[in-house]
Amino acid sequence: MGTLNRMLKPGLYAITDNALTPADQLIAAVEAALQGGATLVQYRDKAGTSAERLRQATELNALCRQAGVPLLINDDPELALRVGAAGVHLGQDDCTLADARRVLGPEAIIGITCHHRLDLARNAKAAGADYLAFGRFYNSATKPGAPPAETSVLTEARALALPITAIGGITTDNAEALICAGADLIAVVGGLFGGTPEDIRHRADTFTRLVARHHPLFSSSN
C-alpha cells in the first residue's frame, strides 16, 4: 500500500445502494457490514430527496463514527460537510477534486473513479486524491455500462503509491484475484448487501478474512 491517508485501512469497502439498502434497512445493513469488519463505508443514494439524504447520511455517520470507520459520501461534498463525514468519492463526471477539497479541507478523504485507465489515475494523484478506484472487473448490476478493467491495472497502479480500490461485480468467490493483483480495498455493493443482517455480516466477515489472508500488509503475521 502506498502513502496512506491516516484513516484508510486495507479491507472491505461497503457501498450502499437504494435498492439493496432501502431506508428502512439501511442502518441495520451497514451495522452488519461493520460488524463483519468493513474498514470504509460509502453512502450512495441517487434517488432520495435532499431531506432524506441528509437524515440517512447523518444517521450513518453517527454509526460509522461509533465504529471508528470513515464514512464517505458519493458525489456530494456539501452533504459530506453538513454531516461531518470523512470525505467523498467522485466520479469522472462529478465535481472536480479541487472543488471538493476547497469545501472539505486538507484532511478529508477524497477518492476518484479511474475506470480502467492509468492516465486518469495519474491525473487524480496529481490533483491530490487519497485513493484510486478501478473497475468494473466483473459483470455489475450497479454499473452495467462501466468499461471492463483488467486485473493488471491494479498491479501497474502500485507504482503510483496510493491506496487502490477495486470495484465492479465483486463477490466472495472472485475477490481473491483482485487482492493478489494489488487491491487494498475491495468495494462491494451487490456482493455484500441484500438478505438478512446475518447474511451481510457473514459476507463482510468473509471479505475481511480474504484481505487478511492475501494482502501484503498482513502477510508477515499469517
CSV table of C-alpha atoms in Angstrom, one decimal, residues 26-201:
chain,number,residue,atom,x,y,z
A,26,LEU,CA,-30.0,1.0,5.7
A,27,ILE,CA,-28.7,1.3,9.3
A,28,ALA,CA,-29.1,-2.4,10.1
A,29,ALA,CA,-27.4,-3.4,6.9
A,30,VAL,CA,-24.4,-1.1,7.3
A,31,GLU,CA,-24.2,-2.1,11.0
A,32,ALA,CA,-23.9,-5.7,9.9
A,33,ALA,CA,-21.2,-4.8,7.4
A,34,LEU,CA,-19.3,-3.1,10.1
A,35,GLN,CA,-19.7,-6.0,12.5
A,36,GLY,CA,-18.2,-8.1,9.7
A,37,GLY,CA,-15.1,-5.9,9.6
A,38,ALA,CA,-15.7,-3.3,6.9
A,39,THR,CA,-13.0,-0.6,7.0
A,40,LEU,CA,-14.7,2.0,4.9
A,41,VAL,CA,-18.3,2.9,4.0
A,42,GLN,CA,-19.7,5.0,1.2
A,43,TYR,CA,-23.3,6.4,1.3
A,44,ARG,CA,-24.5,6.3,-2.3
A,45,ASP,CA,-28.1,7.4,-3.0
A,46,LYS,CA,-29.0,8.8,-6.4
A,47,ALA,CA,-32.8,8.9,-5.9
A,48,GLY,CA,-33.7,10.3,-2.4
A,49,THR,CA,-34.8,13.8,-1.7
A,50,SER,CA,-32.4,16.2,-0.1
A,51,ALA,CA,-34.1,15.8,3.3
A,52,GLU,CA,-34.0,12.0,3.1
A,53,ARG,CA,-30.3,12.0,2.1
A,54,LEU,CA,-29.4,14.4,4.9
A,55,ARG,CA,-31.2,12.3,7.5
A,56,GLN,CA,-29.8,9.0,6.3
A,57,ALA,CA,-26.2,10.4,6.0
A,58,THR,CA,-26.5,11.9,9.5
A,59,GLU,CA,-27.5,8.5,11.0
A,60,LEU,CA,-24.9,6.6,9.0
A,61,ASN,CA,-22.1,9.0,10.1
A,62,ALA,CA,-23.1,8.5,13.7
A,63,LEU,CA,-23.0,4.7,13.3
A,64,CYS,CA,-19.6,4.8,11.5
A,65,ARG,CA,-18.1,7.2,14.0
A,66,GLN,CA,-19.1,4.9,16.8
A,67,ALA,CA,-17.4,2.0,14.9
A,68,GLY,CA,-14.3,4.1,14.2
A,69,VAL,CA,-14.8,3.6,10.4
A,70,PRO,CA,-14.7,6.6,7.9
A,71,LEU,CA,-17.9,7.4,6.0
A,72,LEU,CA,-17.6,8.8,2.5
A,73,ILE,CA,-20.5,10.4,0.6
A,74,ASN,CA,-20.9,9.7,-3.1
A,75,ASP,CA,-20.6,12.8,-5.3
A,76,ASP,CA,-21.7,15.4,-2.7
A,77,PRO,CA,-19.1,17.4,-0.8
A,78,GLU,CA,-21.7,19.8,0.6
A,79,LEU,CA,-23.6,16.9,2.2
A,80,ALA,CA,-20.4,15.4,3.5
A,81,LEU,CA,-19.6,18.8,5.1
A,82,ARG,CA,-23.1,19.1,6.7
A,83,VAL,CA,-23.0,15.7,8.4
A,84,GLY,CA,-19.3,15.7,9.2
A,85,ALA,CA,-18.4,12.7,7.1
A,86,ALA,CA,-14.8,11.8,6.5
A,87,GLY,CA,-14.9,12.7,2.8
A,88,VAL,CA,-16.3,11.9,-0.6
A,89,HIS,CA,-16.0,9.7,-3.6
A,90,LEU,CA,-16.0,11.4,-7.0
A,91,GLY,CA,-16.6,10.0,-10.5
A,92,GLN,CA,-15.1,11.4,-13.6
A,93,ASP,CA,-18.2,13.5,-14.3
A,94,ASP,CA,-18.7,14.8,-10.8
A,95,CYS,CA,-17.3,18.0,-9.3
A,96,THR,CA,-13.6,18.4,-9.5
A,97,LEU,CA,-11.3,17.2,-6.8
A,98,ALA,CA,-10.0,20.8,-6.3
A,99,ASP,CA,-13.6,22.0,-5.7
A,100,ALA,CA,-14.3,19.1,-3.2
A,101,ARG,CA,-11.0,19.9,-1.4
A,102,ARG,CA,-12.0,23.5,-1.1
A,103,VAL,CA,-15.3,22.5,0.6
A,104,LEU,CA,-13.9,19.8,2.8
A,105,GLY,CA,-10.4,20.8,3.6
A,106,PRO,CA,-7.0,19.1,3.6
A,107,GLU,CA,-7.8,16.3,6.0
A,108,ALA,CA,-10.8,14.9,4.0
A,109,ILE,CA,-10.6,11.6,2.2
A,110,ILE,CA,-11.2,12.0,-1.5
A,111,GLY,CA,-11.3,9.0,-3.8
A,112,ILE,CA,-11.6,9.1,-7.6
A,113,THR,CA,-13.0,6.7,-10.1
A,114,CYS,CA,-10.4,5.9,-12.7
A,115,HIS,CA,-12.2,3.1,-14.6
A,116,HIS,CA,-9.6,1.0,-16.4
A,117,ARG,CA,-7.2,3.9,-17.2
A,118,LEU,CA,-3.8,4.7,-15.6
A,119,ASP,CA,-3.8,8.1,-17.2
A,120,LEU,CA,-6.9,9.0,-15.1
A,121,ALA,CA,-5.2,7.6,-12.1
A,122,ARG,CA,-2.1,9.7,-12.7
A,123,ASN,CA,-4.2,12.8,-13.1
A,124,ALA,CA,-6.1,12.0,-9.8
A,125,LYS,CA,-2.9,11.6,-7.9
A,126,ALA,CA,-1.5,14.9,-9.3
A,127,ALA,CA,-4.8,16.6,-8.1
A,128,GLY,CA,-4.4,15.2,-4.6
A,129,ALA,CA,-6.6,12.1,-4.5
A,130,ASP,CA,-6.3,9.9,-1.4
A,131,TYR,CA,-7.2,6.7,-3.2
A,132,LEU,CA,-7.8,5.4,-6.7
A,133,ALA,CA,-10.7,3.3,-7.7
A,134,PHE,CA,-10.6,0.9,-10.7
A,135,GLY,CA,-13.3,-1.2,-12.3
A,136,ARG,CA,-15.5,-2.8,-13.2
A,137,PHE,CA,-13.7,-6.1,-13.1
A,138,TYR,CA,-16.7,-8.4,-13.3
A,139,ASN,CA,-20.3,-8.0,-14.6
A,140,SER,CA,-22.0,-5.5,-12.4
A,141,ALA,CA,-25.7,-4.8,-11.9
A,142,THR,CA,-24.8,-1.5,-10.2
A,143,LYS,CA,-22.6,-0.2,-13.0
A,144,PRO,CA,-23.5,-2.2,-16.1
A,145,GLY,CA,-22.3,0.4,-18.5
A,146,ALA,CA,-18.9,0.8,-17.0
A,147,PRO,CA,-16.0,-0.2,-19.2
A,148,PRO,CA,-14.3,-3.5,-18.2
A,149,ALA,CA,-10.9,-3.4,-16.5
A,150,GLU,CA,-8.2,-6.0,-16.4
A,151,THR,CA,-6.6,-7.0,-13.1
A,152,SER,CA,-3.2,-5.9,-14.5
A,153,VAL,CA,-4.2,-2.3,-14.0
A,154,LEU,CA,-4.2,-2.9,-10.2
A,155,THR,CA,-0.6,-4.2,-10.4
A,156,GLU,CA,0.5,-1.3,-12.7
A,157,ALA,CA,-1.1,1.3,-10.4
A,158,ARG,CA,1.1,0.2,-7.5
A,159,ALA,CA,3.7,2.5,-8.9
A,160,LEU,CA,1.6,5.5,-8.1
A,161,ALA,CA,2.0,4.8,-4.4
A,162,LEU,CA,-1.7,5.5,-3.4
A,163,PRO,CA,-4.2,3.1,-1.9
A,164,ILE,CA,-6.1,1.2,-4.7
A,165,THR,CA,-9.7,0.2,-4.7
A,166,ALA,CA,-11.2,-2.5,-6.9
A,167,ILE,CA,-15.0,-2.4,-7.7
A,168,GLY,CA,-17.5,-4.0,-10.0
A,169,GLY,CA,-19.3,-7.3,-9.6
A,170,ILE,CA,-17.0,-8.4,-6.8
A,171,THR,CA,-18.1,-11.4,-4.6
A,172,THR,CA,-16.6,-13.6,-2.0
A,173,ASP,CA,-15.8,-16.0,-4.8
A,174,ASN,CA,-13.8,-13.7,-7.1
A,175,ALA,CA,-12.2,-11.1,-4.7
A,176,GLU,CA,-9.0,-13.1,-4.1
A,177,ALA,CA,-7.6,-12.4,-7.5
A,178,LEU,CA,-8.1,-8.7,-7.1
A,179,ILE,CA,-6.4,-8.6,-3.7
A,180,CYS,CA,-3.5,-10.6,-5.0
A,181,ALA,CA,-3.2,-8.3,-8.1
A,182,GLY,CA,-2.8,-5.2,-5.9
A,183,ALA,CA,-6.1,-4.0,-4.5
A,184,ASP,CA,-6.0,-2.6,-1.0
A,185,LEU,CA,-9.8,-2.0,-0.7
A,186,ILE,CA,-12.5,-4.3,-2.1
A,187,ALA,CA,-15.5,-2.1,-2.9
A,188,VAL,CA,-18.7,-4.2,-2.9
A,189,VAL,CA,-22.4,-3.4,-3.3
A,190,GLY,CA,-24.5,-6.3,-4.6
A,191,GLY,CA,-21.9,-8.9,-3.4
A,192,LEU,CA,-22.4,-7.7,0.2
A,193,PHE,CA,-25.9,-6.2,0.7
A,194,GLY,CA,-29.2,-7.9,0.4
A,195,GLY,CA,-30.7,-10.6,2.6
A,196,THR,CA,-30.7,-10.5,6.4
A,197,PRO,CA,-28.3,-8.6,8.6
A,198,GLU,CA,-26.7,-12.0,9.5
A,199,ASP,CA,-26.2,-12.7,5.7
A,200,ILE,CA,-24.5,-9.4,5.3
A,201,ARG,CA,-22.3,-9.8,8.4
